[in-house]
Every structure is written in structure tokens, then in C-alpha cells.
């Protein structure tokens, strides 16, 4: 094993432990279990609530106007892309989406335009300074972006990645380092998981296929939100069997989804176009998983001693999320919520699920059918719509499926589309439907055994 100075061990151990504490260690609060990074974001959100909406508008304007100006300034492709290049040189589609996000946010904050947009259940839900998703994302992005290098820059991924490859690769078709990503998403927050996946993809550590698999398989909601969902459908006394069912569905889906369309069809190439290199996961002669993982971790920690680089990486993460991702969430989230609130499109789209629910022996199938698809707009909507259904069996299934679907445009779906993760809107629709169809029988079986 290659020799490293004692200081390299400290550079590996201390920052990595800080990262695990911040991102992966739940703490009991008055609002339930939360990871420290989410607690910090909530505290800051409360402090900046009076001005966060206006700050959001300013950043959305910078995003939209900067992208528009960039369309008319030729880019020098001979030079290494600067931070401004990566922030503003996007294609026309994303430029328009950023402009739509600015327009929607302005309508909500300054109270003008169609009520369908600034309604409290659509754009108002996202831009509410007292807990709205978009305004909260600005604080979670600040802390997650700045502090993410604790997880990614000091060898933690390399250490666990080397040891977990024999589990992650055969089961989930993903590299060993994704085990930390998956655990961060599961224990912490799905938004943090998407952020981490995107950054690992951009750094060349995940292929297109791997990034797509990880972002859509492990970015689950927190345990606290699961409690809220179950309480909404009046089944909180069944939390333990409910959460066991959610975990079971999540594992089954994480095994199946990478092996079928569309994830199976994604290119197994890195962001620069080079093909996947599985040889770098092989153990060199004379090493075991522990020793090789430790050497890889120490090599990374030894190379990341510059605190200025830590600050630069973190600041770049924050700007990328504020400028590139948040406006996309506002645009797609508002449109999805408007469709759910003011049209019958999800009722119509839910009709094919009636016979499936009937075959599975679930009462009130007609009433439950629309809840199977409305979760694409927002994951909380199925529980709200299913609250009035009398059959506990059906309400239990709705609560399970709404959490295991994962792809909802008001958060995770919008986030994915705003990052460089190679997933298109159609991919997300297909993944959402497949996850629904696969998790339904599992949830129904448990429900019949339980009630």
C-alpha cells in the first residue's frame, strides 16, 4: 500500500465525518427526524422569509436575462469553460424555461396575472415565503452546495465505493460509490440526492446510465414526510408496516428499473463520451476491499488540501443550483400543479388504472384511480385526494404508491430536468408510470394482509 503522511489520514477522516454528520445523521426535532443540513436550511428560511421572495426574483432575472444575452455572444470553445459559461450558455429550450420561471415567480410575488398561476395551490404553493418549495430550495441549496465537498472531495466516496461495489454493481447496476449517494438520499432528502448525483456525473464519476439510475431510484422523501402522508390518510397507527412496505417497494424497484426501458437504454458513457471503465473497480493484486478503498480515499484527500478550492467548489455548486435549477422547478412545478388544480387531465389519465385496482381487489377503484397519476404533479396530492376514501386498504395503497413513485414535477422531477443528468421529460413520465405499476401489487398484497 502506498505511503501517505499522517496529515492525509486526518484530511480523509475529519471532513468525511463532518459530511456524514451533516448529510446522513438524522436528528430528532420538534418537526420529526431531520438531517442537520435540512435543519440549518429551515432555520435560515425562517430568518430570511421576509425577503426571500424578492431575492428569488433577482436570481431568476439574472438566470433568464443572462441566458438570453448569452445567446447573442459567441462562445470561445478553445478555452476551458468558465463559471459564467456553465451558468448561462444553455440552449433555447432552457432559456425559455428560465424566462417562464421568472414570469411565474413575478406573478406570484407581485400579485398580477391569471389566478391559475398565482393561486395558493399552484405558483403560490411553490413561492410561499413561509415554507414554499422554491423559496426553501434556495436555503437548502445554499447549505447543501457549500458543504457537499465534505462528502465528495475527501475520499469518503472512494472508501465506501471500493467496498460496496460487489453489492451495488450486481444489484443496482451502479458503482460502489453510489452507496453513499443512495444512503444520503434515503436518510436525508431526495433533493440532496439529485444534487449529489448531478455533481458526480459532471465530475466524470458516473456514466449517463448510472446517473439516470441513481437519480430515479434512490431520491426518496424523508421519513418525516412519510409520517405526514400517512397521517393525511388517517393511518398513522400503521407506520411500521407502512414504512417496511415503502422500503420493500423501493428495493424491488431499484433492482428492476435499471434493467428495463428507459434506464436500460441509456448510454453507458461518461459525460465526455468515453465508455464505462469497469476495470477501475477491480482490486489490484495484493489488496483487499478495505486496503484498496483506504488507499483511494487517501489519494483523494491528499490532493484536496487547498481550503480555497473547497470554497470555490462549494460556491460553484450553489450558483449552479440557484441559477440553473431553481427557475426550472418553478416553471415545471407551476405548470404541473395548474393541470392538477384546474383541469381533469389526471382524472382522464387515471382511468386505465381502474381495472388494475379492481383486479387487485381494492375497493373504491374509480375514486382511487386518479390518485395513481396525480402524484406526477406533486407527491402530496394523492394523499389529499384519497383522504376521503372509506376503505383503509385503498388508502394504505395510495399512501405507499405516492411515496415510491418518486418522480413528481414540483420537486424531484423539476430538479432532474434542471441538472445535466441525461433524462428527458418523456423518460420521467415512463419511469413514473412503471414505478407505479410495479409497486401497486406489492402495496396491495401488504394491504390485504394488514387489513
Short mmCIF file of C-alpha atoms in Angstrom, two decimals:
data_model
loop_
_atom_site.label_atom_id
_atom_site.label_comp_id
_atom_site.label_asym_id
_atom_site.label_seq_id
_atom_site.Cartn_x
_atom_site.Cartn_y
_atom_site.Cartn_z
CA UNK A 1 0.00 0.00 0.00
CA UNK A 2 1.30 3.44 -0.95
CA UNK A 3 2.53 5.53 1.98
CA UNK A 4 0.82 8.82 2.79
CA UNK A 5 1.69 11.35 5.52
CA UNK A 6 -0.32 11.22 8.74
CA UNK A 7 -1.96 14.53 7.80
CA UNK A 8 -3.64 12.84 4.81
CA UNK A 9 -5.43 10.49 7.18
CA UNK A 10 -6.81 13.49 9.05
CA UNK A 11 -7.83 15.15 5.78
CA UNK A 12 -9.76 11.99 4.93
CA UNK A 13 -11.30 11.18 8.32
CA UNK A 14 -12.31 14.57 9.76
CA UNK A 15 -14.02 16.18 6.73
CA UNK A 16 -15.69 12.86 5.86
CA UNK A 17 -17.10 12.52 9.39
CA UNK A 18 -18.38 16.10 9.16
CA UNK A 19 -20.06 15.22 5.86
CA UNK A 20 -21.70 12.11 7.33
CA UNK A 21 -22.91 14.14 10.31
CA UNK A 22 -24.36 16.94 8.17
CA UNK A 23 -25.95 14.91 5.40
CA UNK A 24 -26.63 11.43 6.75
CA UNK A 25 -27.26 11.60 10.51
CA UNK A 26 -30.93 12.14 11.45
CA UNK A 27 -31.62 14.35 14.45
CA UNK A 28 -34.94 14.41 16.33
CA UNK A 29 -36.55 17.87 16.20
CA UNK A 30 -39.99 19.25 17.06
CA UNK A 31 -40.96 18.56 13.43
CA UNK A 32 -39.64 14.98 13.44
CA UNK A 33 -36.37 13.43 12.28
CA UNK A 34 -34.24 15.65 10.05
CA UNK A 35 -30.63 15.69 8.93
CA UNK A 36 -28.61 18.72 10.15
CA UNK A 37 -28.32 20.17 6.66
CA UNK A 38 -32.14 20.40 6.46
CA UNK A 39 -32.31 21.84 9.98
CA UNK A 40 -29.87 24.60 9.02
CA UNK A 41 -31.88 25.32 5.87
CA UNK A 42 -35.12 25.56 7.87
CA UNK A 43 -33.54 27.95 10.38
CA UNK A 44 -32.21 30.22 7.64
CA UNK A 45 -35.54 30.02 5.77
CA UNK A 46 -37.29 31.40 8.86
CA UNK A 47 -34.80 34.25 9.17
CA UNK A 48 -34.91 35.34 5.51
CA UNK A 49 -38.64 34.72 4.98
CA UNK A 50 -39.48 38.47 4.66
CA UNK A 51 -37.02 38.99 1.78
CA UNK A 52 -36.53 35.54 0.22
CA UNK A 53 -39.21 36.07 -2.44
CA UNK A 54 -37.50 39.22 -3.74
CA UNK A 55 -34.10 37.54 -3.62
CA UNK A 56 -35.58 34.71 -5.65
CA UNK A 57 -36.92 37.13 -8.26
CA UNK A 58 -33.50 38.78 -8.60
CA UNK A 59 -31.75 35.46 -9.15
CA UNK A 60 -34.43 34.28 -11.59
CA UNK A 61 -33.96 37.53 -13.52
CA UNK A 62 -30.19 37.04 -13.61
CA UNK A 63 -30.76 33.49 -14.84
CA UNK A 64 -33.24 34.42 -17.59
CA UNK A 65 -31.62 37.65 -18.78
CA UNK A 66 -28.10 36.23 -18.58
CA UNK A 67 -29.12 33.21 -20.66
CA UNK A 68 -30.83 35.48 -23.22
CA UNK A 69 -27.79 37.74 -23.53
CA UNK A 70 -25.51 34.71 -23.88
CA UNK A 71 -27.45 33.63 -26.98
CA UNK A 72 -26.04 36.68 -28.81
CA UNK A 73 -22.45 36.50 -27.54
CA UNK A 74 -20.26 33.95 -29.34
CA UNK A 75 -18.67 31.42 -27.02
CA UNK A 76 -14.94 30.76 -27.22
CA UNK A 77 -14.77 26.95 -27.41
CA UNK A 78 -10.97 26.97 -27.41
CA UNK A 79 -10.82 27.94 -23.73
CA UNK A 80 -11.81 25.98 -20.65
CA UNK A 81 -15.44 26.87 -19.78
CA UNK A 82 -15.70 29.49 -17.02
CA UNK A 83 -18.38 29.54 -14.33
CA UNK A 84 -20.30 32.10 -16.42
CA UNK A 85 -20.16 29.78 -19.43
CA UNK A 86 -21.62 26.85 -17.50
CA UNK A 87 -24.31 29.05 -15.91
CA UNK A 88 -25.62 30.91 -18.93
CA UNK A 89 -24.69 29.11 -22.16
CA UNK A 90 -27.75 26.86 -22.44
CA UNK A 91 -29.90 26.06 -25.47
CA UNK A 92 -33.04 27.96 -26.43
CA UNK A 93 -35.36 25.48 -24.72
CA UNK A 94 -33.78 26.01 -21.29
CA UNK A 95 -33.50 29.75 -21.88
CA UNK A 96 -37.27 29.89 -22.47
CA UNK A 97 -37.95 27.70 -19.42
CA UNK A 98 -35.86 30.06 -17.28
CA UNK A 99 -37.86 33.01 -18.61
CA UNK A 100 -41.12 31.22 -17.82
CA UNK A 101 -39.88 30.54 -14.30
CA UNK A 102 -39.14 34.28 -13.88
CA UNK A 103 -42.57 35.27 -15.21
CA UNK A 104 -44.42 32.81 -12.96
CA UNK A 105 -42.45 33.86 -9.88
CA UNK A 106 -43.03 37.56 -10.63
CA UNK A 107 -46.78 36.99 -10.97
CA UNK A 108 -46.89 35.33 -7.56
CA UNK A 109 -44.66 37.80 -5.71
CA UNK A 110 -46.20 40.96 -7.20
CA UNK A 111 -49.74 39.52 -7.39
CA UNK A 112 -50.69 40.05 -11.02
CA UNK A 113 -51.69 37.88 -13.94
CA UNK A 114 -54.01 34.87 -14.13
CA UNK A 115 -55.20 33.48 -10.81
CA UNK A 116 -54.39 29.99 -12.09
CA UNK A 117 -50.70 30.88 -11.78
CA UNK A 118 -50.55 32.83 -8.52
CA UNK A 119 -53.14 30.63 -6.82
CA UNK A 120 -52.09 29.37 -3.38
CA UNK A 121 -52.28 25.80 -4.68
CA UNK A 122 -50.11 26.39 -7.77
CA UNK A 123 -47.42 29.06 -8.07
CA UNK A 124 -48.26 30.36 -4.62
CA UNK A 125 -47.57 26.92 -3.16
CA UNK A 126 -44.07 26.96 -4.64
CA UNK A 127 -43.22 30.59 -3.87
CA UNK A 128 -44.75 30.87 -0.40
CA UNK A 129 -42.00 32.53 1.74
CA UNK A 130 -43.20 30.54 4.77
CA UNK A 131 -42.33 27.06 3.56
CA UNK A 132 -42.86 27.13 -0.20
CA UNK A 133 -40.71 24.66 -2.12
CA UNK A 134 -38.84 27.11 -4.34
CA UNK A 135 -38.06 29.53 -1.51
CA UNK A 136 -36.95 26.63 0.69
CA UNK A 137 -34.76 25.30 -2.13
CA UNK A 138 -32.71 28.48 -2.02
CA UNK A 139 -31.69 27.81 1.58
CA UNK A 140 -31.20 24.05 1.19
CA UNK A 141 -29.18 24.70 -1.98
CA UNK A 142 -27.01 27.19 -0.11
CA UNK A 143 -26.00 24.77 2.64
CA UNK A 144 -26.02 21.62 0.51
CA UNK A 145 -24.00 23.24 -2.26
CA UNK A 146 -21.42 24.85 0.01
CA UNK A 147 -20.95 21.81 2.25
CA UNK A 148 -21.30 19.00 -0.30
CA UNK A 149 -17.49 18.86 -0.82
CA UNK A 150 -17.26 17.34 2.67
CA UNK A 151 -18.88 14.23 1.15
CA UNK A 152 -17.27 14.33 -2.28
CA UNK A 153 -13.78 15.84 -2.01
CA UNK A 154 -12.04 13.99 0.81
CA UNK A 155 -12.24 10.29 -0.05
CA UNK A 156 -15.50 9.12 1.55
CA UNK A 157 -16.97 8.02 -1.80
CA UNK A 158 -13.78 6.24 -2.78
CA UNK A 159 -13.53 4.44 0.57
CA UNK A 160 -17.08 3.07 0.66
CA UNK A 161 -17.30 2.78 -3.11
CA UNK A 162 -14.49 0.24 -3.24
CA UNK A 163 -16.07 -1.88 -0.51
CA UNK A 164 -19.67 -1.66 -1.79
CA UNK A 165 -19.07 -2.33 -5.47
CA UNK A 166 -19.80 -6.06 -5.07
CA UNK A 167 -23.28 -5.16 -3.81
CA UNK A 168 -24.21 -2.06 -5.84
CA UNK A 169 -22.99 -3.23 -9.25
CA UNK A 170 -24.79 -6.62 -9.46
CA UNK A 171 -27.97 -5.47 -7.71
CA UNK A 172 -28.49 -1.93 -8.96
CA UNK A 173 -26.16 -1.62 -11.98
CA UNK A 174 -24.39 1.29 -10.29
CA UNK A 175 -20.85 1.85 -8.98
CA UNK A 176 -19.94 1.23 -5.38
CA UNK A 177 -19.58 4.94 -4.64
CA UNK A 178 -23.30 5.34 -5.32
CA UNK A 179 -23.93 3.61 -1.97
CA UNK A 180 -23.12 6.88 -0.20
CA UNK A 181 -25.30 8.79 -2.67
CA UNK A 182 -28.17 6.36 -2.12
CA UNK A 183 -27.91 6.49 1.66
CA UNK A 184 -27.71 10.29 1.61
CA UNK A 185 -30.88 10.40 -0.49
CA UNK A 186 -32.74 7.83 1.62
CA UNK A 187 -31.81 9.13 5.07
CA UNK A 188 -31.54 12.80 4.17
CA UNK A 189 -33.53 14.30 1.36
CA UNK A 190 -34.26 13.49 -2.27
CA UNK A 191 -33.20 16.97 -3.42
CA UNK A 192 -29.75 16.49 -1.86
CA UNK A 193 -29.51 13.11 -3.59
CA UNK A 194 -30.26 14.62 -7.01
CA UNK A 195 -27.71 17.37 -6.37
CA UNK A 196 -25.04 14.87 -5.38
CA UNK A 197 -25.78 12.62 -8.36
CA UNK A 198 -25.59 15.53 -10.78
CA UNK A 199 -22.24 16.69 -9.41
CA UNK A 200 -20.77 13.19 -9.52
CA UNK A 201 -21.92 12.85 -13.14
CA UNK A 202 -20.38 16.20 -14.09
CA UNK A 203 -17.11 15.18 -12.41
CA UNK A 204 -16.95 12.03 -14.53
CA UNK A 205 -17.61 9.56 -11.71
CA UNK A 206 -20.96 8.29 -13.07
CA UNK A 207 -21.88 7.36 -16.62
CA UNK A 208 -25.09 8.65 -18.20
CA UNK A 209 -26.84 5.39 -17.38
CA UNK A 210 -25.54 5.30 -13.80
CA UNK A 211 -26.56 8.91 -13.12
CA UNK A 212 -30.05 8.28 -14.51
CA UNK A 213 -30.43 5.11 -12.41
CA UNK A 214 -29.26 6.72 -9.16
CA UNK A 215 -31.33 9.90 -9.56
CA UNK A 216 -34.55 7.98 -10.19
CA UNK A 217 -34.07 5.05 -7.84
CA UNK A 218 -32.86 6.45 -4.54
CA UNK A 219 -34.10 10.05 -4.25
CA UNK A 220 -36.83 9.22 -1.77
CA UNK A 221 -38.67 11.54 0.59
CA UNK A 222 -37.72 11.81 4.24
CA UNK A 223 -39.20 9.64 6.99
CA UNK A 224 -40.85 12.77 8.41
CA UNK A 225 -42.76 13.35 5.19
CA UNK A 226 -43.82 9.69 5.14
CA UNK A 227 -45.37 10.29 8.57
CA UNK A 228 -47.22 13.34 7.20
CA UNK A 229 -48.54 11.33 4.24
CA UNK A 230 -49.77 8.51 6.48
CA UNK A 231 -51.37 10.97 8.89
CA UNK A 232 -53.21 12.63 6.00
CA UNK A 233 -54.90 9.34 5.08
CA UNK A 234 -55.64 8.68 8.79
CA UNK A 235 -53.46 5.57 9.09
CA UNK A 236 -50.62 6.82 11.28
CA UNK A 237 -51.05 3.83 13.65
CA UNK A 238 -49.74 1.59 10.87
CA UNK A 239 -46.44 3.45 10.36
CA UNK A 240 -44.10 0.49 10.91
CA UNK A 241 -45.72 -1.88 8.35
CA UNK A 242 -46.19 1.12 6.05
CA UNK A 243 -42.53 2.12 6.07
CA UNK A 244 -41.39 -1.50 5.74
CA UNK A 245 -43.58 -1.69 2.63
CA UNK A 246 -42.07 1.54 1.26
CA UNK A 247 -38.55 0.17 1.78
CA UNK A 248 -39.51 -3.17 0.18
CA UNK A 249 -41.03 -1.44 -2.86
CA UNK A 250 -38.00 0.83 -3.11
CA UNK A 251 -35.57 -2.09 -3.15
CA UNK A 252 -37.60 -4.07 -5.69
CA UNK A 253 -37.88 -1.03 -7.95
CA UNK A 254 -34.18 -0.22 -7.62
CA UNK A 255 -33.38 -3.76 -8.82
CA UNK A 256 -35.92 -3.88 -11.68
CA UNK A 257 -35.84 -0.36 -13.15
CA UNK A 258 -32.17 -0.33 -14.30
CA UNK A 259 -32.86 -3.49 -16.31
CA UNK A 260 -35.80 -2.19 -18.36
CA UNK A 261 -36.57 0.75 -20.65
CA UNK A 262 -35.77 3.64 -20.47
CA UNK A 263 -32.91 3.34 -17.97
CA UNK A 264 -31.51 0.19 -19.59
CA UNK A 265 -31.26 2.08 -22.91
CA UNK A 266 -29.18 4.97 -21.58
CA UNK A 267 -25.62 5.20 -22.86
CA UNK A 268 -23.04 3.71 -20.51
CA UNK A 269 -20.61 6.51 -21.28
CA UNK A 270 -19.22 9.30 -19.15
CA UNK A 271 -20.06 12.96 -19.70
CA UNK A 272 -17.06 13.37 -22.04
CA UNK A 273 -18.22 10.45 -24.20
CA UNK A 274 -15.71 7.83 -23.03
CA UNK A 275 -17.18 4.35 -22.39
CA UNK A 276 -17.63 2.91 -18.90
CA UNK A 277 -14.43 1.54 -17.40
CA UNK A 278 -15.26 -1.30 -15.02
CA UNK A 279 -11.59 -2.16 -14.64
CA UNK A 280 -11.14 0.71 -12.19
CA UNK A 281 -13.44 -1.17 -9.82
CA UNK A 282 -11.21 -4.25 -9.85
CA UNK A 283 -8.95 -4.96 -6.88
CA UNK A 284 -5.20 -4.80 -7.67
CA UNK A 285 -3.09 -7.80 -6.70
CA UNK A 286 -2.21 -7.82 -3.02
CA UNK A 287 -5.16 -5.63 -1.95
CA UNK A 288 -8.46 -6.35 -0.28
CA UNK A 289 -11.51 -4.07 -0.44
CA UNK A 290 -10.61 -2.26 2.78
CA UNK A 291 -6.95 -1.56 1.93
CA UNK A 292 -7.70 -0.54 -1.67
CA UNK A 293 -10.58 1.68 -0.54
CA UNK A 294 -8.38 3.35 2.05
CA UNK A 295 -5.61 3.99 -0.46
CA UNK A 296 -8.07 5.51 -2.94
CA UNK A 297 -9.54 7.70 -0.20
CA UNK A 298 -6.13 8.90 0.97
CA UNK A 299 -5.10 9.75 -2.59
CA UNK A 300 -8.16 11.97 -2.99
CA UNK A 301 -7.77 13.56 0.46
CA UNK A 302 -4.06 14.21 -0.19
CA UNK A 303 -4.94 16.06 -3.41
CA UNK A 304 -7.64 18.24 -1.81
CA UNK A 305 -5.77 20.19 0.86
CA UNK A 306 -6.50 23.67 -0.50
CA UNK A 307 -9.31 25.34 1.51
CA UNK A 308 -9.77 27.90 -1.27
CA UNK A 309 -10.60 25.11 -3.70
CA UNK A 310 -13.17 23.81 -1.21
CA UNK A 311 -14.81 27.25 -1.13
CA UNK A 312 -14.66 27.57 -4.92
CA UNK A 313 -16.26 24.14 -5.47
CA UNK A 314 -18.99 24.85 -2.92
CA UNK A 315 -19.76 28.32 -4.29
CA UNK A 316 -19.93 26.96 -7.82
CA UNK A 317 -22.40 24.32 -6.66
CA UNK A 318 -24.62 26.98 -5.09
CA UNK A 319 -24.63 29.27 -8.12
CA UNK A 320 -25.31 26.35 -10.44
CA UNK A 321 -28.35 25.38 -8.36
CA UNK A 322 -29.67 28.89 -7.83
CA UNK A 323 -29.25 29.99 -11.46
CA UNK A 324 -29.78 26.74 -13.34
CA UNK A 325 -32.11 24.55 -11.31
CA UNK A 326 -34.50 26.69 -9.23
CA UNK A 327 -36.15 28.51 -12.21
CA UNK A 328 -36.78 25.14 -13.87
CA UNK A 329 -38.51 23.81 -10.74
CA UNK A 330 -40.69 26.95 -10.67
CA UNK A 331 -41.66 26.61 -14.34
CA UNK A 332 -42.39 22.88 -14.49
CA UNK A 333 -43.81 22.72 -10.97
CA UNK A 334 -46.31 25.51 -11.59
CA UNK A 335 -47.48 24.04 -14.90
CA UNK A 336 -47.95 20.59 -13.35
CA UNK A 337 -49.86 21.98 -10.37
CA UNK A 338 -52.09 24.08 -12.65
CA UNK A 339 -53.00 20.97 -14.63
CA UNK A 340 -53.82 19.13 -11.40
CA UNK A 341 -55.81 22.01 -9.90
CA UNK A 342 -57.77 23.36 -12.88
CA UNK A 343 -58.14 20.54 -15.39
CA UNK A 344 -59.44 16.98 -15.37
CA UNK A 345 -56.39 15.63 -17.20
CA UNK A 346 -55.24 13.47 -14.29
CA UNK A 347 -58.74 12.07 -13.83
CA UNK A 348 -58.77 11.06 -17.51
CA UNK A 349 -55.23 9.68 -17.38
CA UNK A 350 -56.10 7.71 -14.26
CA UNK A 351 -58.97 5.79 -15.92
CA UNK A 352 -56.74 2.91 -17.15
CA UNK A 353 -55.81 2.21 -13.53
CA UNK A 354 -59.43 1.41 -12.56
CA UNK A 355 -59.38 -2.18 -13.89
CA UNK A 356 -55.91 -2.73 -12.39
CA UNK A 357 -57.10 -1.61 -8.95
CA UNK A 358 -60.22 -3.74 -9.32
CA UNK A 359 -58.20 -6.85 -10.22
CA UNK A 360 -56.03 -6.20 -7.16
CA UNK A 361 -59.18 -6.30 -5.05
CA UNK A 362 -59.07 -2.68 -3.89
CA UNK A 363 -62.43 -1.06 -3.01
CA UNK A 364 -63.46 2.29 -4.50
CA UNK A 365 -61.21 1.76 -7.50
CA UNK A 366 -62.84 4.56 -9.51
CA UNK A 367 -62.14 7.13 -6.80
CA UNK A 368 -58.58 5.88 -6.29
CA UNK A 369 -57.62 5.73 -9.98
CA UNK A 370 -56.81 9.41 -10.39
CA UNK A 371 -54.51 9.32 -7.35
CA UNK A 372 -52.27 6.91 -9.25
CA UNK A 373 -51.24 9.62 -11.74
CA UNK A 374 -51.79 12.95 -10.00
CA UNK A 375 -48.63 12.28 -7.98
CA UNK A 376 -46.66 13.21 -11.10
CA UNK A 377 -47.56 16.83 -10.35
CA UNK A 378 -46.89 16.67 -6.60
CA UNK A 379 -46.45 13.67 -4.32
CA UNK A 380 -48.75 15.08 -1.63
CA UNK A 381 -51.77 15.35 -3.95
CA UNK A 382 -52.63 11.59 -3.96
CA UNK A 383 -52.96 11.57 -0.17
CA UNK A 384 -55.13 14.70 -0.20
CA UNK A 385 -57.43 13.26 -2.88
CA UNK A 386 -57.51 9.83 -1.24
CA UNK A 387 -58.23 11.15 2.24
CA UNK A 388 -62.00 10.78 1.79
CA UNK A 389 -61.91 7.17 0.56
CA UNK A 390 -63.55 4.93 3.16
CA UNK A 391 -61.59 1.71 2.56
CA UNK A 392 -58.44 1.61 4.68
CA UNK A 393 -56.96 -0.94 2.28
CA UNK A 394 -57.16 1.52 -0.60
CA UNK A 395 -55.90 4.47 1.44
CA UNK A 396 -52.89 2.42 2.54
CA UNK A 397 -52.03 1.57 -1.07
CA UNK A 398 -52.37 5.21 -2.11
CA UNK A 399 -50.01 6.28 0.68
CA UNK A 400 -47.39 3.67 -0.30
CA UNK A 401 -47.53 4.29 -4.03
CA UNK A 402 -47.41 8.09 -3.70
CA UNK A 403 -44.05 7.82 -1.92
CA UNK A 404 -42.49 5.11 -4.10
CA UNK A 405 -43.36 6.84 -7.40
CA UNK A 406 -40.52 9.34 -6.70
CA UNK A 407 -40.88 11.37 -9.91
CA UNK A 408 -43.03 14.41 -9.15
CA UNK A 409 -42.58 17.62 -11.09
CA UNK A 410 -42.99 20.01 -8.17
CA UNK A 411 -39.63 18.84 -6.77
CA UNK A 412 -37.53 15.83 -7.83
CA UNK A 413 -38.74 15.79 -11.45
CA UNK A 414 -38.17 19.50 -11.89
CA UNK A 415 -34.77 19.22 -10.22
CA UNK A 416 -33.66 16.41 -12.52
CA UNK A 417 -34.69 18.37 -15.61
CA UNK A 418 -32.74 21.37 -14.34
CA UNK A 419 -29.49 19.42 -13.94
CA UNK A 420 -27.22 17.81 -16.53
CA UNK A 421 -28.46 14.32 -15.65
CA UNK A 422 -29.39 12.82 -19.06
CA UNK A 423 -33.12 12.33 -18.52
CA UNK A 424 -35.81 13.96 -20.65
CA UNK A 425 -39.40 14.74 -19.70
CA UNK A 426 -40.70 11.67 -21.57
CA UNK A 427 -38.22 9.48 -19.68
CA UNK A 428 -39.59 10.77 -16.39
CA UNK A 429 -43.19 10.08 -17.46
CA UNK A 430 -42.34 6.48 -18.38
CA UNK A 431 -40.31 5.91 -15.20
CA UNK A 432 -43.15 7.34 -13.09
CA UNK A 433 -45.74 5.04 -14.70
CA UNK A 434 -43.52 1.96 -14.46
CA UNK A 435 -42.74 2.59 -10.82
CA UNK A 436 -46.47 2.96 -10.17
CA UNK A 437 -47.40 -0.26 -11.95
CA UNK A 438 -44.63 -2.31 -10.29
CA UNK A 439 -45.22 -1.02 -6.74
CA UNK A 440 -49.03 -1.39 -6.88
CA UNK A 441 -49.21 -5.22 -6.47
CA UNK A 442 -46.68 -5.15 -3.62
CA UNK A 443 -48.59 -2.44 -1.77
CA UNK A 444 -51.90 -4.18 -2.40
CA UNK A 445 -50.61 -7.54 -1.12
CA UNK A 446 -49.38 -5.97 2.12
CA UNK A 447 -52.64 -4.04 2.48
CA UNK A 448 -54.73 -7.21 2.17
CA UNK A 449 -52.56 -8.96 4.76
CA UNK A 450 -52.73 -5.97 7.08
CA UNK A 451 -56.46 -5.18 6.99
#
